[in-house]
XYZ file of C-alpha atoms in Angstrom:
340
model
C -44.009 -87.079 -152.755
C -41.249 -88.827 -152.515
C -41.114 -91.873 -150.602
C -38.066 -94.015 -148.707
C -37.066 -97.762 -148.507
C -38.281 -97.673 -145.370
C -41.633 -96.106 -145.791
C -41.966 -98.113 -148.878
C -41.923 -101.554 -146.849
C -44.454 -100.262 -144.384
C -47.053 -99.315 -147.244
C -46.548 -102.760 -148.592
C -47.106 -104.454 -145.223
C -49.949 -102.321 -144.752
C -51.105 -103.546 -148.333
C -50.807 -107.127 -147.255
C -53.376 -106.170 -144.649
C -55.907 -104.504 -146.722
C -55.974 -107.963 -148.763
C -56.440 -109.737 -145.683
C -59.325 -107.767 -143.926
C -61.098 -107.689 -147.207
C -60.462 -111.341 -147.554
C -62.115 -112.152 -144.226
C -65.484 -110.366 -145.752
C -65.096 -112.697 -148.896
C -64.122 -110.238 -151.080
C -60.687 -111.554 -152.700
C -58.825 -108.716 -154.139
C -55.542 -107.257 -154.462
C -54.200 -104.210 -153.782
C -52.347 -102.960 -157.414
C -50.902 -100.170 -156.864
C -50.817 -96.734 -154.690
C -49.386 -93.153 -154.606
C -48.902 -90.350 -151.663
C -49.982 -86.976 -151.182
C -49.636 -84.684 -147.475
C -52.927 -86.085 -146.303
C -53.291 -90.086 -147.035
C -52.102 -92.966 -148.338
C -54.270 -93.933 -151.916
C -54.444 -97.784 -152.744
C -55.509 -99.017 -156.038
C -57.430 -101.912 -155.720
C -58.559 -104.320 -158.645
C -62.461 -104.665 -159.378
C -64.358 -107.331 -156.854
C -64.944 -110.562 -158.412
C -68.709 -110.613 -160.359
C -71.597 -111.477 -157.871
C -69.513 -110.340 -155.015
C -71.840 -109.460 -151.904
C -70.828 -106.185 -150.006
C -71.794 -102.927 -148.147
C -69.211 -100.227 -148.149
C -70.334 -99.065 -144.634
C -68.719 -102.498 -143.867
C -65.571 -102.520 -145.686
C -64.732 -99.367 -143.952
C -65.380 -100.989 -140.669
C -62.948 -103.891 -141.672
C -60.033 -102.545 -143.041
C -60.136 -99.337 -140.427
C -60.113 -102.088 -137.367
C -57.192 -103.926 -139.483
C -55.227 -100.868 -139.955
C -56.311 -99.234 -136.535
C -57.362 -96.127 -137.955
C -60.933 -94.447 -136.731
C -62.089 -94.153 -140.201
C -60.384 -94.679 -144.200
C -62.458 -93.457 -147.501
C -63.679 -96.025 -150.166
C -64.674 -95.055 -153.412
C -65.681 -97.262 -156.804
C -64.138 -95.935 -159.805
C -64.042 -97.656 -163.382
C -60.810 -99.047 -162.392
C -61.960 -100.716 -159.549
C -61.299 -99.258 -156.197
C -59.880 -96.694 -153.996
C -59.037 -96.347 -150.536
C -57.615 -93.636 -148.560
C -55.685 -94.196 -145.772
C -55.249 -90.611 -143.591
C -51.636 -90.138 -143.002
C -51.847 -89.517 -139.836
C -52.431 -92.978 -139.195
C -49.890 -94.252 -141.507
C -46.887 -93.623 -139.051
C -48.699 -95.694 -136.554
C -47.062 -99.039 -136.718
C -48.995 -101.513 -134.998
C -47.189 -103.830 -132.822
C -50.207 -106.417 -132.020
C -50.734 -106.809 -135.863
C -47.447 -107.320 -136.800
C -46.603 -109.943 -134.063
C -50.475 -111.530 -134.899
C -48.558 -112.348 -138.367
C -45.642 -113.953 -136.962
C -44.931 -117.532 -136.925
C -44.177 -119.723 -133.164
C -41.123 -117.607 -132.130
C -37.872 -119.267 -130.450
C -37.541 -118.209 -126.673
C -36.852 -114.811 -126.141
C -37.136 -113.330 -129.322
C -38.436 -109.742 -129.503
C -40.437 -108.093 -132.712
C -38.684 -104.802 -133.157
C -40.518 -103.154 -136.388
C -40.079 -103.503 -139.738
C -37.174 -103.149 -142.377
C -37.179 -101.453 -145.545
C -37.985 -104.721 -147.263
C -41.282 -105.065 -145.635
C -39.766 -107.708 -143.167
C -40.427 -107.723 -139.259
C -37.039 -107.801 -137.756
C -36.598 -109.970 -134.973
C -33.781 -109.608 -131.656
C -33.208 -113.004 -130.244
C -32.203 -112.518 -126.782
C -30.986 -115.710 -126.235
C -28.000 -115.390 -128.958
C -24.474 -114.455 -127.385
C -24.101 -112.693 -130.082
C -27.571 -110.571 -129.089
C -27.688 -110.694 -125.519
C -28.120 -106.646 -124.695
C -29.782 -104.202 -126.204
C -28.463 -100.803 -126.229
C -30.495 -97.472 -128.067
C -29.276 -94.208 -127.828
C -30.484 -90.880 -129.433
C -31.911 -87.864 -129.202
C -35.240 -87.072 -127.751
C -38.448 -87.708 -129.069
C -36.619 -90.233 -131.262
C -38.359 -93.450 -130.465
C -36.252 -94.921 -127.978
C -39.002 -95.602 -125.277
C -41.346 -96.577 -127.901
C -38.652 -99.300 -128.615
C -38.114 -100.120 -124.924
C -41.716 -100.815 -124.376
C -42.365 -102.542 -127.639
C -39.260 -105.150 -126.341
C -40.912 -105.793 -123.073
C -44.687 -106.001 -124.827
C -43.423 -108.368 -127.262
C -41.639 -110.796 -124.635
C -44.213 -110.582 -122.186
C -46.767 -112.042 -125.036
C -44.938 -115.011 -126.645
C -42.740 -115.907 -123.121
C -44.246 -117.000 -119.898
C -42.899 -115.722 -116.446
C -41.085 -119.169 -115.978
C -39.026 -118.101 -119.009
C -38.818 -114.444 -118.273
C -38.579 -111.768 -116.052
C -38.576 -108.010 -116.041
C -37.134 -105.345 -113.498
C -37.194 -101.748 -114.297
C -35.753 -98.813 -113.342
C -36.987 -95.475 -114.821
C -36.168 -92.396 -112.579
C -38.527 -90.093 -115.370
C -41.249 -92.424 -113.862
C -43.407 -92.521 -116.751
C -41.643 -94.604 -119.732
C -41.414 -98.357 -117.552
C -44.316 -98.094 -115.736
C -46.469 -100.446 -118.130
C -44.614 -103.403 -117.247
C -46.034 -103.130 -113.417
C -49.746 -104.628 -115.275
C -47.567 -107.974 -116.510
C -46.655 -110.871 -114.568
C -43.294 -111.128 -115.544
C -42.031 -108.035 -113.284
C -40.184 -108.851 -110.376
C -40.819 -105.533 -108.171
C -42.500 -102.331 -108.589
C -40.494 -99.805 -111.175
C -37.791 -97.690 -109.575
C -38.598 -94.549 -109.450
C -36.181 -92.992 -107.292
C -32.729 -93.601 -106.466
C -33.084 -94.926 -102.844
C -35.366 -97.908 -104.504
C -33.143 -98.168 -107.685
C -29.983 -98.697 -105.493
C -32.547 -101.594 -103.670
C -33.031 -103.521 -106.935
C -29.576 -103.341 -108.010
C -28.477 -104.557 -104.640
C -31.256 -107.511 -105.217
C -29.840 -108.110 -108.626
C -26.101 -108.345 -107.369
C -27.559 -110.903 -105.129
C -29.112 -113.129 -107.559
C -26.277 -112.771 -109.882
C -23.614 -114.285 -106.997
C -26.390 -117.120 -106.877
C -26.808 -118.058 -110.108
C -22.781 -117.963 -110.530
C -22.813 -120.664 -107.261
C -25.183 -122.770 -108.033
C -26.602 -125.267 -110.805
C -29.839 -125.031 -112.242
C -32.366 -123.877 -114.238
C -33.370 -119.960 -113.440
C -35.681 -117.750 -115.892
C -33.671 -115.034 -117.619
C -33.923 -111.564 -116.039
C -33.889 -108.661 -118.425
C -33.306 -105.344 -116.502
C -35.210 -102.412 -118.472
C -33.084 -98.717 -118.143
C -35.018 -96.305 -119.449
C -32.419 -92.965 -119.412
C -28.957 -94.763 -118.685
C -27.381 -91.727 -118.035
C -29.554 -90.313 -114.741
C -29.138 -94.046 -113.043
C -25.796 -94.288 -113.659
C -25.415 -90.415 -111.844
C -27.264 -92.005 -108.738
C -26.705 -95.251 -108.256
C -23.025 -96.642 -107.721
C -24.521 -100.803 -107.037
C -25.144 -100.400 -111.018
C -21.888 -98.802 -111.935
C -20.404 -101.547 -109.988
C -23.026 -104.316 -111.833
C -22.577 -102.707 -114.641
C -19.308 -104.543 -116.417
C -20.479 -107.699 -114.972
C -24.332 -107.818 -116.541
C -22.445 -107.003 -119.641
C -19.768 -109.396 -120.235
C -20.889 -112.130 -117.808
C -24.884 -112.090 -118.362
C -24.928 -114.729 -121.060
C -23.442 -117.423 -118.331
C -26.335 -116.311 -115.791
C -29.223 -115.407 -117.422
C -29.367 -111.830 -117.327
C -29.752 -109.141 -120.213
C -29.622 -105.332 -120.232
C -31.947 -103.325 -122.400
C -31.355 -99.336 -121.786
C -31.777 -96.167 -123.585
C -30.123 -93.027 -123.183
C -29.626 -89.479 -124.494
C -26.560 -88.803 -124.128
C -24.457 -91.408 -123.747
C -22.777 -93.876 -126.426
C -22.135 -97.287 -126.018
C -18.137 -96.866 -125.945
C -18.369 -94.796 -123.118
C -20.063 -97.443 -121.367
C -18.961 -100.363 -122.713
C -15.023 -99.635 -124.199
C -15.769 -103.902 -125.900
C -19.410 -103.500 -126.350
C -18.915 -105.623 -129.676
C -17.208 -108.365 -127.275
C -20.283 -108.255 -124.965
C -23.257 -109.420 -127.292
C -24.498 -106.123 -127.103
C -26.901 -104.835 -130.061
C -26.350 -100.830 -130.310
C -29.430 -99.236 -131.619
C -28.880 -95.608 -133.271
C -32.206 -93.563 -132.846
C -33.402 -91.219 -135.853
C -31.568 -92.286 -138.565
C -32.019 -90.677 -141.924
C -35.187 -88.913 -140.276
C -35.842 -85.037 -140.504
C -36.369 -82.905 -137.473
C -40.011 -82.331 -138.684
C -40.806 -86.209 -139.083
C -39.552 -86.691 -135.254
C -42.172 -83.498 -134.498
C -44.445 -85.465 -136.296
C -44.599 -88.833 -135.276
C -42.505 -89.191 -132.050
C -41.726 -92.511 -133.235
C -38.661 -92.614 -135.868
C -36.317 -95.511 -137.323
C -33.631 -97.073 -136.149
C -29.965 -98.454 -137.209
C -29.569 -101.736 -135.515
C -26.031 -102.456 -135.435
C -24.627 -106.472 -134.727
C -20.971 -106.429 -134.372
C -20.526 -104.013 -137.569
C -23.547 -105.395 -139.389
C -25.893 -102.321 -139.768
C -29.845 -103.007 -140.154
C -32.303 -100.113 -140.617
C -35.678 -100.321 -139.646
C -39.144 -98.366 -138.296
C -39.793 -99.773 -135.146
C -43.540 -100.927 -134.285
C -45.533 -100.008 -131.318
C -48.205 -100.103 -128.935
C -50.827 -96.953 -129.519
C -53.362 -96.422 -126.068
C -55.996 -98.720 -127.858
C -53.476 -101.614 -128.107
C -52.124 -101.187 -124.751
C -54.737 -103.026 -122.727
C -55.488 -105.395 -125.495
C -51.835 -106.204 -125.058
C -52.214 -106.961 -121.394
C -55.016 -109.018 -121.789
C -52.907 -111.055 -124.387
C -50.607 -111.213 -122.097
C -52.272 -113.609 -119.821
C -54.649 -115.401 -122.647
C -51.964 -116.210 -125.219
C -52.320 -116.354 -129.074
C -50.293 -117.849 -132.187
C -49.321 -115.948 -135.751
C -47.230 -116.680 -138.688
C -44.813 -114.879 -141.318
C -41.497 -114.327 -142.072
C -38.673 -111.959 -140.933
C -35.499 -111.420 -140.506
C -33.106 -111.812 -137.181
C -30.810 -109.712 -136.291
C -27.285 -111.803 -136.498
C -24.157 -110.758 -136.658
């Protein structure tokens, strides 16, 4: 079948870890080769090395934790070896294993996903240039998955003295995962009484900052459906403009999603405001977003276009996450920042 850029970098991540995990049983091979039907993903592998020790039973176990599948097929052949990967599982792009591959990242850098290279892509928050974050799309597109693999990724390579989160999600079931870090300021908004409350606290601490000298951590404020807050709140309507243009003097970021709306109705100079416009579903069919729920993105830096799958955080990961969280960890790799 036929198979995109896109998909085409994932396999070959997912390649690199198949190596790995069978490296950590002492078993150094390579992965040659591969091909895709409707119900898994095949990799060729060359023969062990002579003398090699191994059970089967335990190379399963290995490379299914590594590629966080419940179970893949191995099989000797004369060739050397095959392994199955179910496709269902292939679509699942791990967050924790991509970031466990990454390098010391600068301050506020997020790990978005991967690009059709086989890259991670990286958003550095802390660039004028990529101050905001802005995803719009259709439903069932990705965009939460994207929201929450932004606030994952922050919350495990920043501490709370660098960042913090507040979040408003009037759907009440996208945000609600960043109440279990320490980086959130307040309980989600759920409602618009208590949304209209943060904003008010947020106006606050932005006429602070702008008074007075010192050193504050940055405050990203997490919108999960743009388009119902702006309907019932009028403090962010009013906040709005200012988080926008003026956020990258005061430490404060917006990262939102929304259905319907598009960034120019928002933001008429969004290119102006260091704002990084993220189209959901692109060049994905109607039966892969059934599918997956999760689909690729065009990341889009002041007319510079990046495509990519974004990575994130399946209900296994989620805790482990957390834990993470407060326990810290380092990784190593390259990727590629988004830049205009």
């Amino acid at each position: 079948m036929p198979i995109s850029p896109l998909r085409r970098g994932i396999y070959n991540r997912q390649a690199d870890r198949i190596e790995k995990a069978l490296f950590s049983l002492a078993l150094p091979t390579r992965v040659q080769g591969g091909e895709v039907s409707k119900e898994c993903v095949r990799y060729h592998l060359a023969p062990l090395p002579d003398g090699s020790a191994y059970q089967v039973n335990e190379i399963v176990s290995k490379v299914a934790e590594a590629m966080g599948v419940y179970k893949v097929h191995v099989n000797e052949v004369e060739e050397g070896w095959v392994l199955d990967l179910p496709l269902e599982g292939e679509f699942s792009l791990r967050l924790l294993p991509l970031i466990e591959d990454l390098g010391n990242l600068l301050p506020l850098t997020a790990v978005l996903g991967i690009t059709a290279s086989g890259k991670p892509l990286l958003l550095n928050l802390r660039r004028k240039e990529t101050w905001h974050l802005f995803a719009y799309g259709p439903a069932s597109t990705g965009k939460s998955e994207l929201l929450r693999t932004v606030i994952l990724s922050l919350a495990l390579k920043n501490r709370p003295s660098q960042v913090q989160f507040l979040g408003i999600d009037l759907s009440g079931k996208e945000l609600s995962v960043i109440e279990a870090l320490p980086h959130v300021l307040a309980e989600v908004a759920v409602d618009p009484h208590y949304a209209e409350e943060l904003m008010g606290w947020l106006g606050d601490e932005i006429e602070r900052r702008k008074q007075a000298q010192g050193m504050y951590p940055d405050v990203i404020l997490l919108i999960d459906e743009l388009e119902g807050v702006m309907h019932h709140s009028e403090m962010l309507l009013r906040e709005l403009p200012l988080i926008l243009h003026e956020g990258s003097k005061i430490g404060v970021h917006l990262v939102a999603t929304s259905k319907e709306i598009r960034p120019g109705s928002i933001m008429p100079n969004w290119r102006k405001s260091g704002t990084v416009v993220a189209k959901a579903g692109h060049d994905v069919t109607q039966a892969e977003i059934a599918e997956t729920g999760r689909g690729q993105f065009e990341f889009n830096v002041a007319g510079e276009r990046t495509v990519a799958q974004v990575a994130w955080l399946p209900a296994q990961d989620l805790q482990q996450a957390i834990t993470m969280v407060h326990t810290g960890w380092r990784s190593k790799s390259t990727a590629v920042n988004l830049k205009a």
